[in-house]
Amino acid sequence: MVTIGVYGFDGESFLRRLRHADVRLLLDVRQRRGVRGPEYAWANSVRLQAALAQAGIAYEHHRELAPTTELRRLQYAEDDRQGVGKRSRRELAAEYARRYTAEILDRADLTPIVAALPSGGTAALLCVERDPEACHRSLIARRLTERHDVAFEHLRPP
């Protein structure tokens, strides 16, 4: 499996990166499937799904793995405290990671996701942050590695 964010890509380079990694299934783990700013309009759910379909990549939304609004606000408060923006964050707040794990991951059954992974090609976890260390997708990836022996590569923009 791989993980990928939206920030730092345009629609064309994003799809190119997915194709290069032989992604056949994209697992969207965002709570809100829209991205602010005209440069990221391609990543809004309807447009993204259309582009993926045209590229032959299946799409699934896994809202059960998305952070709650309360958790996102907790992270934003830490971002404000550190003086960083969402698009420039380099790591998750420790309290956010702890609570996301306890409130979301510990309650999630990842077995059906693992069972549905494509037999050919790979699957990708998608969220918005450029760096996986700054995003809950890294926590999901770690859990899948620890409990389901799924190996990950983190795809980054050029």
CSV table of N, CA and C in Angstrom, one decimal:
chain,number,residue,atom,x,y,z
A,1,MET,N,0.8,-1.2,0.0
A,1,MET,CA,0.0,0.0,0.0
A,1,MET,C,0.9,1.2,0.0
A,2,VAL,N,0.2,2.3,-0.4
A,2,VAL,CA,0.9,3.6,-0.3
A,2,VAL,C,0.0,4.6,0.4
A,3,THR,N,0.5,5.8,0.8
A,3,THR,CA,-0.3,6.9,1.2
A,3,THR,C,0.1,8.1,0.3
A,4,ILE,N,-0.9,9.0,0.2
A,4,ILE,CA,-0.7,10.2,-0.6
A,4,ILE,C,-1.6,11.3,-0.1
A,5,GLY,N,-1.1,12.5,-0.2
A,5,GLY,CA,-1.8,13.7,0.2
A,5,GLY,C,-2.2,14.5,-1.1
A,6,VAL,N,-2.9,15.5,-0.9
A,6,VAL,CA,-3.3,16.4,-2.0
A,6,VAL,C,-2.3,17.6,-2.2
A,7,TYR,N,-1.9,18.2,-1.1
A,7,TYR,CA,-1.1,19.4,-1.1
A,7,TYR,C,0.2,19.1,-1.8
A,8,GLY,N,0.6,20.0,-2.7
A,8,GLY,CA,1.8,19.8,-3.4
A,8,GLY,C,1.7,19.2,-4.8
A,9,PHE,N,0.5,18.7,-5.1
A,9,PHE,CA,0.2,18.1,-6.4
A,9,PHE,C,-0.7,19.0,-7.2
A,10,ASP,N,-0.7,18.9,-8.5
A,10,ASP,CA,-1.9,19.3,-9.3
A,10,ASP,C,-2.6,18.0,-9.7
A,11,GLY,N,-3.7,18.2,-10.4
A,11,GLY,CA,-4.4,17.0,-10.8
A,11,GLY,C,-3.7,16.0,-11.6
A,12,GLU,N,-2.9,16.6,-12.6
A,12,GLU,CA,-2.2,15.7,-13.5
A,12,GLU,C,-1.0,15.0,-12.8
A,13,SER,N,-0.3,15.7,-12.0
A,13,SER,CA,0.9,15.1,-11.3
A,13,SER,C,0.4,14.1,-10.3
A,14,PHE,N,-0.7,14.3,-9.7
A,14,PHE,CA,-1.3,13.4,-8.7
A,14,PHE,C,-1.6,12.1,-9.4
A,15,LEU,N,-2.3,12.1,-10.5
A,15,LEU,CA,-2.7,10.9,-11.3
A,15,LEU,C,-1.4,10.2,-11.8
A,16,ARG,N,-0.5,11.0,-12.3
A,16,ARG,CA,0.8,10.4,-12.7
A,16,ARG,C,1.5,9.6,-11.6
A,17,ARG,N,1.5,10.2,-10.4
A,17,ARG,CA,2.1,9.6,-9.3
A,17,ARG,C,1.4,8.3,-8.9
A,18,LEU,N,0.1,8.3,-9.0
A,18,LEU,CA,-0.7,7.1,-8.7
A,18,LEU,C,-0.4,6.0,-9.7
A,19,ARG,N,-0.4,6.4,-11.0
A,19,ARG,CA,-0.1,5.4,-12.0
A,19,ARG,C,1.3,4.8,-11.9
A,20,HIS,N,2.2,5.6,-11.6
A,20,HIS,CA,3.6,5.2,-11.4
A,20,HIS,C,3.7,4.2,-10.3
A,21,ALA,N,2.9,4.3,-9.2
A,21,ALA,CA,2.8,3.4,-8.1
A,21,ALA,C,1.9,2.2,-8.3
A,22,ASP,N,1.3,2.1,-9.5
A,22,ASP,CA,0.4,1.1,-9.9
A,22,ASP,C,-0.8,1.0,-9.0
A,23,VAL,N,-1.3,2.2,-8.6
A,23,VAL,CA,-2.5,2.2,-7.7
A,23,VAL,C,-3.7,1.8,-8.5
A,24,ARG,N,-4.5,0.9,-7.9
A,24,ARG,CA,-5.7,0.4,-8.5
A,24,ARG,C,-7.0,0.8,-7.7
A,25,LEU,N,-6.7,1.1,-6.4
A,25,LEU,CA,-7.8,1.5,-5.5
A,25,LEU,C,-7.3,2.6,-4.6
A,26,LEU,N,-8.2,3.7,-4.5
A,26,LEU,CA,-7.9,4.8,-3.7
A,26,LEU,C,-8.9,4.8,-2.5
A,27,LEU,N,-8.4,4.8,-1.3
A,27,LEU,CA,-9.2,4.8,-0.1
A,27,LEU,C,-9.1,6.2,0.5
A,28,ASP,N,-10.2,7.0,0.3
A,28,ASP,CA,-10.3,8.4,0.8
A,28,ASP,C,-10.6,8.3,2.3
A,29,VAL,N,-9.8,8.8,3.1
A,29,VAL,CA,-10.0,8.8,4.6
A,29,VAL,C,-10.3,10.2,5.1
A,30,ARG,N,-10.7,11.1,4.2
A,30,ARG,CA,-11.1,12.5,4.6
A,30,ARG,C,-12.5,12.5,5.2
A,31,GLN,N,-12.7,13.4,6.2
A,31,GLN,CA,-14.0,13.6,6.7
A,31,GLN,C,-14.8,14.5,5.7
A,32,ARG,N,-14.2,15.6,5.3
A,32,ARG,CA,-14.9,16.5,4.3
A,32,ARG,C,-14.1,16.3,3.0
A,33,ARG,N,-14.7,15.9,2.0
A,33,ARG,CA,-14.0,15.6,0.8
A,33,ARG,C,-13.9,16.8,-0.2
A,34,GLY,N,-13.7,17.9,0.4
A,34,GLY,CA,-13.5,19.1,-0.4
A,34,GLY,C,-12.2,19.7,0.0
A,35,VAL,N,-11.5,20.5,-0.8
A,35,VAL,CA,-10.3,21.1,-0.5
A,35,VAL,C,-10.4,22.6,-0.9
A,36,ARG,N,-10.0,23.5,0.0
A,36,ARG,CA,-10.2,24.9,-0.3
A,36,ARG,C,-9.1,25.4,-1.2
A,37,GLY,N,-9.4,26.3,-2.1
A,37,GLY,CA,-8.5,26.9,-3.0
A,37,GLY,C,-8.7,26.4,-4.4
A,38,PRO,N,-8.7,27.3,-5.4
A,38,PRO,CA,-8.9,26.9,-6.8
A,38,PRO,C,-7.8,25.9,-7.3
A,39,GLU,N,-6.6,26.0,-6.7
A,39,GLU,CA,-5.5,25.1,-7.2
A,39,GLU,C,-5.8,23.6,-6.8
A,40,TYR,N,-6.7,23.4,-5.9
A,40,TYR,CA,-7.0,22.0,-5.4
A,40,TYR,C,-8.4,21.6,-5.8
A,41,ALA,N,-9.1,22.3,-6.6
A,41,ALA,CA,-10.5,22.0,-7.0
A,41,ALA,C,-10.5,20.6,-7.6
A,42,TRP,N,-9.5,20.1,-8.2
A,42,TRP,CA,-9.4,18.8,-8.8
A,42,TRP,C,-9.6,17.7,-7.7
A,43,ALA,N,-9.3,18.0,-6.5
A,43,ALA,CA,-9.3,17.0,-5.4
A,43,ALA,C,-10.6,17.0,-4.7
A,44,ASN,N,-11.6,17.8,-5.1
A,44,ASN,CA,-12.9,17.7,-4.5
A,44,ASN,C,-13.6,16.4,-5.0
A,45,SER,N,-14.3,15.8,-4.2
A,45,SER,CA,-14.8,14.4,-4.4
A,45,SER,C,-15.3,14.1,-5.7
A,46,VAL,N,-16.3,14.9,-6.3
A,46,VAL,CA,-16.9,14.5,-7.5
A,46,VAL,C,-15.8,14.6,-8.7
A,47,ARG,N,-15.0,15.6,-8.7
A,47,ARG,CA,-14.0,15.8,-9.7
A,47,ARG,C,-12.9,14.7,-9.6
A,48,LEU,N,-12.5,14.4,-8.4
A,48,LEU,CA,-11.5,13.4,-8.1
A,48,LEU,C,-12.0,12.0,-8.6
A,49,GLN,N,-13.2,11.7,-8.2
A,49,GLN,CA,-13.8,10.4,-8.6
A,49,GLN,C,-13.9,10.2,-10.1
A,50,ALA,N,-14.3,11.3,-10.8
A,50,ALA,CA,-14.4,11.3,-12.2
A,50,ALA,C,-13.0,11.0,-12.9
A,51,ALA,N,-12.0,11.7,-12.4
A,51,ALA,CA,-10.6,11.6,-12.9
A,51,ALA,C,-10.1,10.2,-12.6
A,52,LEU,N,-10.4,9.7,-11.4
A,52,LEU,CA,-9.9,8.3,-11.1
A,52,LEU,C,-10.6,7.3,-11.9
A,53,ALA,N,-11.9,7.4,-12.2
A,53,ALA,CA,-12.6,6.5,-13.0
A,53,ALA,C,-12.0,6.5,-14.4
A,54,GLN,N,-11.7,7.7,-14.9
A,54,GLN,CA,-11.1,7.8,-16.3
A,54,GLN,C,-9.8,7.1,-16.3
A,55,ALA,N,-9.0,7.1,-15.2
A,55,ALA,CA,-7.7,6.5,-15.1
A,55,ALA,C,-7.8,5.0,-14.7
A,56,GLY,N,-9.0,4.5,-14.5
A,56,GLY,CA,-9.1,3.1,-14.2
A,56,GLY,C,-8.8,2.8,-12.7
A,57,ILE,N,-8.9,3.7,-11.9
A,57,ILE,CA,-8.6,3.6,-10.4
A,57,ILE,C,-9.9,3.6,-9.7
A,58,ALA,N,-10.2,2.5,-8.9
A,58,ALA,CA,-11.4,2.4,-8.1
A,58,ALA,C,-11.3,3.4,-6.9
A,59,TYR,N,-12.5,3.8,-6.4
A,59,TYR,CA,-12.5,4.8,-5.3
A,59,TYR,C,-13.4,4.3,-4.2
A,60,GLU,N,-13.0,4.4,-3.0
A,60,GLU,CA,-13.9,4.2,-1.8
A,60,GLU,C,-13.7,5.3,-0.8
A,61,HIS,N,-14.8,5.7,-0.2
A,61,HIS,CA,-14.7,6.7,0.9
A,61,HIS,C,-14.8,5.9,2.2
A,62,HIS,N,-13.9,6.1,3.1
A,62,HIS,CA,-13.9,5.4,4.4
A,62,HIS,C,-14.0,6.5,5.5
A,63,ARG,N,-15.2,7.0,5.7
A,63,ARG,CA,-15.4,8.1,6.6
A,63,ARG,C,-15.2,7.6,8.1
A,64,GLU,N,-15.4,6.3,8.3
A,64,GLU,CA,-15.2,5.8,9.6
A,64,GLU,C,-13.7,6.0,10.1
A,65,LEU,N,-12.8,6.2,9.2
A,65,LEU,CA,-11.4,6.4,9.5
A,65,LEU,C,-11.0,7.9,9.5
A,66,ALA,N,-12.0,8.8,9.2
A,66,ALA,CA,-11.7,10.2,9.2
A,66,ALA,C,-11.8,10.7,10.7
A,67,PRO,N,-10.9,11.7,11.0
A,67,PRO,CA,-11.0,12.3,12.3
A,67,PRO,C,-12.3,13.1,12.4
A,68,THR,N,-12.8,13.2,13.6
A,68,THR,CA,-14.0,14.0,13.9
A,68,THR,C,-13.7,15.5,13.8
A,69,THR,N,-14.7,16.3,13.7
A,69,THR,CA,-14.5,17.7,13.7
A,69,THR,C,-13.8,18.1,15.0
A,70,GLU,N,-14.2,17.5,16.1
A,70,GLU,CA,-13.6,17.9,17.4
A,70,GLU,C,-12.1,17.6,17.4
A,71,LEU,N,-11.7,16.4,16.8
A,71,LEU,CA,-10.3,16.1,16.7
A,71,LEU,C,-9.5,17.0,15.8
A,72,ARG,N,-10.2,17.4,14.7
A,72,ARG,CA,-9.5,18.3,13.8
A,72,ARG,C,-9.3,19.7,14.4
A,73,ARG,N,-10.3,20.1,15.2
A,73,ARG,CA,-10.1,21.4,16.0
A,73,ARG,C,-9.0,21.3,17.0
A,74,LEU,N,-8.8,20.2,17.6
A,74,LEU,CA,-7.7,20.0,18.5
A,74,LEU,C,-6.4,20.1,17.8
A,75,GLN,N,-6.2,19.6,16.6
A,75,GLN,CA,-5.0,19.7,15.8
A,75,GLN,C,-4.8,21.2,15.4
A,76,TYR,N,-5.9,21.8,15.0
A,76,TYR,CA,-5.8,23.2,14.5
A,76,TYR,C,-5.3,24.1,15.7
A,77,ALA,N,-5.8,23.8,16.9
A,77,ALA,CA,-5.4,24.6,18.1
A,77,ALA,C,-3.9,24.4,18.3
A,78,GLU,N,-3.4,23.2,18.1
A,78,GLU,CA,-1.9,23.0,18.3
A,78,GLU,C,-1.2,23.7,17.1
A,79,ASP,N,-1.7,23.6,15.9
A,79,ASP,CA,-1.1,24.4,14.8
A,79,ASP,C,-1.0,25.8,15.1
A,80,ASP,N,-2.1,26.4,15.6
A,80,ASP,CA,-2.1,27.8,16.0
A,80,ASP,C,-1.0,28.1,17.1
A,81,ARG,N,-0.9,27.3,18.1
A,81,ARG,CA,0.0,27.4,19.2
A,81,ARG,C,1.5,27.4,18.6
A,82,GLN,N,1.7,26.6,17.6
A,82,GLN,CA,3.1,26.5,17.0
A,82,GLN,C,3.3,27.5,15.9
A,83,GLY,N,2.2,28.2,15.5
A,83,GLY,CA,2.4,29.2,14.5
A,83,GLY,C,2.5,28.5,13.1
A,84,VAL,N,1.9,27.4,12.8
A,84,VAL,CA,2.0,26.7,11.5
A,84,VAL,C,0.6,26.6,10.9
A,85,GLY,N,0.6,26.6,9.6
A,85,GLY,CA,-0.7,26.4,8.9
A,85,GLY,C,-0.9,25.0,8.6
A,86,LYS,N,-2.1,24.6,8.3
A,86,LYS,CA,-2.4,23.2,7.9
A,86,LYS,C,-1.5,22.7,6.8
A,87,ARG,N,-1.3,23.6,5.8
A,87,ARG,CA,-0.5,23.2,4.7
A,87,ARG,C,1.0,23.1,4.9
A,88,SER,N,1.4,23.7,6.1
A,88,SER,CA,2.9,23.6,6.4
A,88,SER,C,3.2,22.8,7.6
A,89,ARG,N,2.2,22.1,8.2
A,89,ARG,CA,2.4,21.3,9.3
A,89,ARG,C,3.4,20.2,9.0
A,90,ARG,N,4.2,19.8,9.9
A,90,ARG,CA,5.2,18.8,9.7
A,90,ARG,C,4.9,17.5,10.6
A,91,GLU,N,4.2,17.7,11.6
A,91,GLU,CA,3.9,16.5,12.5
A,91,GLU,C,2.5,16.7,13.2
A,92,LEU,N,2.0,15.6,13.7
A,92,LEU,CA,0.7,15.7,14.4
A,92,LEU,C,1.0,16.0,15.9
A,93,ALA,N,0.0,16.7,16.5
A,93,ALA,CA,0.1,16.9,17.9
A,93,ALA,C,0.0,15.6,18.6
A,94,ALA,N,0.7,15.4,19.7
A,94,ALA,CA,0.7,14.1,20.4
A,94,ALA,C,-0.7,13.8,20.9
A,95,GLU,N,-1.4,14.8,21.4
A,95,GLU,CA,-2.7,14.6,22.0
A,95,GLU,C,-3.7,14.2,20.9
A,96,TYR,N,-3.5,14.8,19.7
A,96,TYR,CA,-4.4,14.4,18.5
A,96,TYR,C,-4.1,12.9,18.2
A,97,ALA,N,-2.8,12.6,18.1
A,97,ALA,CA,-2.5,11.2,17.7
A,97,ALA,C,-3.0,10.2,18.7
A,98,ARG,N,-2.9,10.5,20.0
A,98,ARG,CA,-3.4,9.7,21.1
A,98,ARG,C,-4.9,9.5,21.0
A,99,ARG,N,-5.6,10.6,20.8
A,99,ARG,CA,-7.1,10.5,20.8
A,99,ARG,C,-7.6,9.9,19.5
A,100,TYR,N,-7.0,10.2,18.4
A,100,TYR,CA,-7.4,9.6,17.1
A,100,TYR,C,-7.2,8.1,17.2
A,101,THR,N,-6.1,7.6,17.8
A,101,THR,CA,-5.9,6.2,17.9
A,101,THR,C,-7.0,5.6,18.8
A,102,ALA,N,-7.3,6.2,20.0
A,102,ALA,CA,-8.2,5.7,20.9
A,102,ALA,C,-9.7,5.8,20.4
A,103,GLU,N,-10.0,6.9,19.8
A,103,GLU,CA,-11.4,7.2,19.5
A,103,GLU,C,-11.8,6.7,18.1
A,104,ILE,N,-10.8,6.5,17.2
A,104,ILE,CA,-11.1,6.1,15.8
A,104,ILE,C,-10.5,4.7,15.5
A,105,LEU,N,-9.2,4.7,15.6
A,105,LEU,CA,-8.5,3.4,15.2
A,105,LEU,C,-8.8,2.2,16.0
A,106,ASP,N,-8.9,2.4,17.4
A,106,ASP,CA,-9.1,1.3,18.2
A,106,ASP,C,-10.5,0.7,18.1
A,107,ARG,N,-11.4,1.5,17.5
A,107,ARG,CA,-12.8,1.1,17.3
A,107,ARG,C,-13.0,0.6,15.9
A,108,ALA,N,-12.1,0.8,15.0
A,108,ALA,CA,-12.3,0.5,13.6
A,108,ALA,C,-11.9,-1.0,13.3
A,109,ASP,N,-12.6,-1.6,12.5
A,109,ASP,CA,-12.3,-3.0,12.0
A,109,ASP,C,-11.6,-2.8,10.6
A,110,LEU,N,-10.3,-3.0,10.6
A,110,LEU,CA,-9.6,-2.8,9.4
A,110,LEU,C,-9.5,-4.1,8.5
A,111,THR,N,-10.0,-5.2,9.1
A,111,THR,CA,-9.9,-6.5,8.4
A,111,THR,C,-10.6,-6.4,7.0
A,112,PRO,N,-11.9,-5.8,6.9
A,112,PRO,CA,-12.5,-5.8,5.6
A,112,PRO,C,-11.7,-5.0,4.6
A,113,ILE,N,-11.0,-3.9,5.0
A,113,ILE,CA,-10.2,-3.1,4.1
A,113,ILE,C,-9.1,-4.0,3.6
A,114,VAL,N,-8.4,-4.7,4.5
A,114,VAL,CA,-7.3,-5.5,4.1
A,114,VAL,C,-7.8,-6.6,3.1
A,115,ALA,N,-8.9,-7.2,3.4
A,115,ALA,CA,-9.5,-8.3,2.6
A,115,ALA,C,-9.8,-7.8,1.2
A,116,ALA,N,-10.2,-6.5,1.1
A,116,ALA,CA,-10.6,-5.9,-0.2
A,116,ALA,C,-9.4,-5.3,-1.0
A,117,LEU,N,-8.2,-5.4,-0.5
A,117,LEU,CA,-7.1,-4.9,-1.3
A,117,LEU,C,-7.0,-5.6,-2.6
A,118,PRO,N,-6.6,-4.8,-3.7
A,118,PRO,CA,-6.5,-5.4,-5.0
A,118,PRO,C,-5.4,-6.5,-5.0
A,119,SER,N,-5.7,-7.6,-5.7
A,119,SER,CA,-4.7,-8.7,-5.8
A,119,SER,C,-3.6,-8.3,-6.8
A,120,GLY,N,-3.9,-7.4,-7.8
A,120,GLY,CA,-2.9,-6.9,-8.6
A,120,GLY,C,-2.8,-5.4,-8.4
A,121,GLY,N,-1.6,-4.8,-8.4
A,121,GLY,CA,-1.5,-3.4,-8.2
A,121,GLY,C,-1.5,-3.1,-6.7
A,122,THR,N,-1.8,-1.9,-6.4
A,122,THR,CA,-1.7,-1.5,-5.0
A,122,THR,C,-2.9,-0.6,-4.6
A,123,ALA,N,-3.0,-0.3,-3.4
A,123,ALA,CA,-4.1,0.6,-2.9
A,123,ALA,C,-3.4,1.8,-2.2
A,124,ALA,N,-4.1,3.0,-2.2
A,124,ALA,CA,-3.6,4.2,-1.6
A,124,ALA,C,-4.5,4.8,-0.6
A,125,LEU,N,-4.0,5.2,0.5
A,125,LEU,CA,-4.8,6.0,1.5
A,125,LEU,C,-4.6,7.4,1.1
A,126,LEU,N,-5.7,8.1,1.0
A,126,LEU,CA,-5.7,9.6,0.6
A,126,LEU,C,-6.2,10.5,1.7
A,127,CYS,N,-5.5,11.5,2.0
A,127,CYS,CA,-6.0,12.7,2.8
A,127,CYS,C,-5.4,13.9,2.1
A,128,VAL,N,-5.3,15.0,2.8
A,128,VAL,CA,-4.9,16.2,2.1
A,128,VAL,C,-3.4,16.7,2.4
A,129,GLU,N,-2.9,16.4,3.6
A,129,GLU,CA,-1.6,16.9,4.0
A,129,GLU,C,-0.5,16.4,3.1
A,130,ARG,N,0.4,17.2,2.8
A,130,ARG,CA,1.6,16.8,2.0
A,130,ARG,C,2.4,15.7,2.6
A,131,ASP,N,2.7,15.9,3.9
A,131,ASP,CA,3.6,15.0,4.6
A,131,ASP,C,2.8,14.0,5.4
A,132,PRO,N,3.0,12.7,5.3
A,132,PRO,CA,2.3,11.7,6.0
A,132,PRO,C,2.4,11.9,7.5
A,133,GLU,N,3.6,12.3,8.0
A,133,GLU,CA,3.8,12.6,9.4
A,133,GLU,C,2.8,13.6,10.0
A,134,ALA,N,2.3,14.5,9.1
A,134,ALA,CA,1.4,15.5,9.5
A,134,ALA,C,-0.1,15.2,9.4
A,135,CYS,N,-0.3,13.9,9.1
A,135,CYS,CA,-1.7,13.4,8.7
A,135,CYS,C,-2.0,12.1,9.4
A,136,HIS,N,-3.3,12.0,9.7
A,136,HIS,CA,-3.8,10.7,10.3
A,136,HIS,C,-3.6,9.5,9.5
A,137,ARG,N,-3.4,9.7,8.2
A,137,ARG,CA,-3.2,8.5,7.3
A,137,ARG,C,-1.9,7.8,7.7
A,138,SER,N,-0.9,8.5,8.3
A,138,SER,CA,0.2,7.8,8.8
A,138,SER,C,-0.1,6.9,10.0
A,139,LEU,N,-1.1,7.3,10.8
A,139,LEU,CA,-1.5,6.5,11.9
A,139,LEU,C,-2.2,5.2,11.5
A,140,ILE,N,-3.1,5.4,10.4
A,140,ILE,CA,-3.7,4.2,9.8
A,140,ILE,C,-2.7,3.3,9.2
A,141,ALA,N,-1.8,3.8,8.5
A,141,ALA,CA,-0.7,3.0,7.9
A,141,ALA,C,0.0,2.2,8.9
A,142,ARG,N,0.4,2.9,10.0
A,142,ARG,CA,1.1,2.2,11.1
A,142,ARG,C,0.3,1.1,11.7
A,143,ARG,N,-1.0,1.3,11.9
A,143,ARG,CA,-1.9,0.3,12.4
A,143,ARG,C,-2.0,-0.9,11.5
A,144,LEU,N,-2.1,-0.6,10.2
A,144,LEU,CA,-2.2,-1.7,9.2
A,144,LEU,C,-0.9,-2.5,9.2
A,145,THR,N,0.2,-1.9,9.3
A,145,THR,CA,1.5,-2.5,9.3
A,145,THR,C,1.6,-3.4,10.6
A,146,GLU,N,1.3,-2.9,11.7
A,146,GLU,CA,1.5,-3.6,13.0
A,146,GLU,C,0.5,-4.8,13.1
A,147,ARG,N,-0.7,-4.6,12.7
A,147,ARG,CA,-1.7,-5.6,13.0
A,147,ARG,C,-2.1,-6.5,11.8
A,148,HIS,N,-1.7,-6.0,10.6
A,148,HIS,CA,-2.1,-6.8,9.4
A,148,HIS,C,-0.9,-7.0,8.4
A,149,ASP,N,0.3,-6.7,8.9
A,149,ASP,CA,1.5,-6.9,8.1
A,149,ASP,C,1.5,-6.3,6.7
A,150,VAL,N,0.9,-5.1,6.6
A,150,VAL,CA,0.8,-4.4,5.3
A,150,VAL,C,1.9,-3.4,5.2
A,151,ALA,N,2.7,-3.6,4.2
A,151,ALA,CA,3.9,-2.6,4.0
A,151,ALA,C,3.4,-1.4,3.3
A,152,PHE,N,4.0,-0.2,3.6
A,152,PHE,CA,3.6,1.0,3.1
A,152,PHE,C,4.8,1.8,2.5
A,153,GLU,N,4.5,2.6,1.5
A,153,GLU,CA,5.4,3.6,1.0
A,153,GLU,C,4.6,4.9,1.0
A,154,HIS,N,5.2,6.0,1.3
A,154,HIS,CA,4.5,7.3,1.4
A,154,HIS,C,4.9,8.0,0.1
A,155,LEU,N,3.9,8.3,-0.7
A,155,LEU,CA,4.1,9.1,-1.9
A,155,LEU,C,4.1,10.6,-1.6
A,156,ARG,N,5.1,11.3,-2.1
A,156,ARG,CA,5.2,12.7,-1.9
A,156,ARG,C,5.2,13.4,-3.3
A,157,PRO,N,4.8,14.7,-3.3
A,157,PRO,CA,4.9,15.5,-4.5
A,157,PRO,C,6.3,15.6,-5.0
A,158,PRO,N,6.5,15.9,-6.3
A,158,PRO,CA,7.9,16.1,-6.8
A,158,PRO,C,8.6,17.3,-6.2
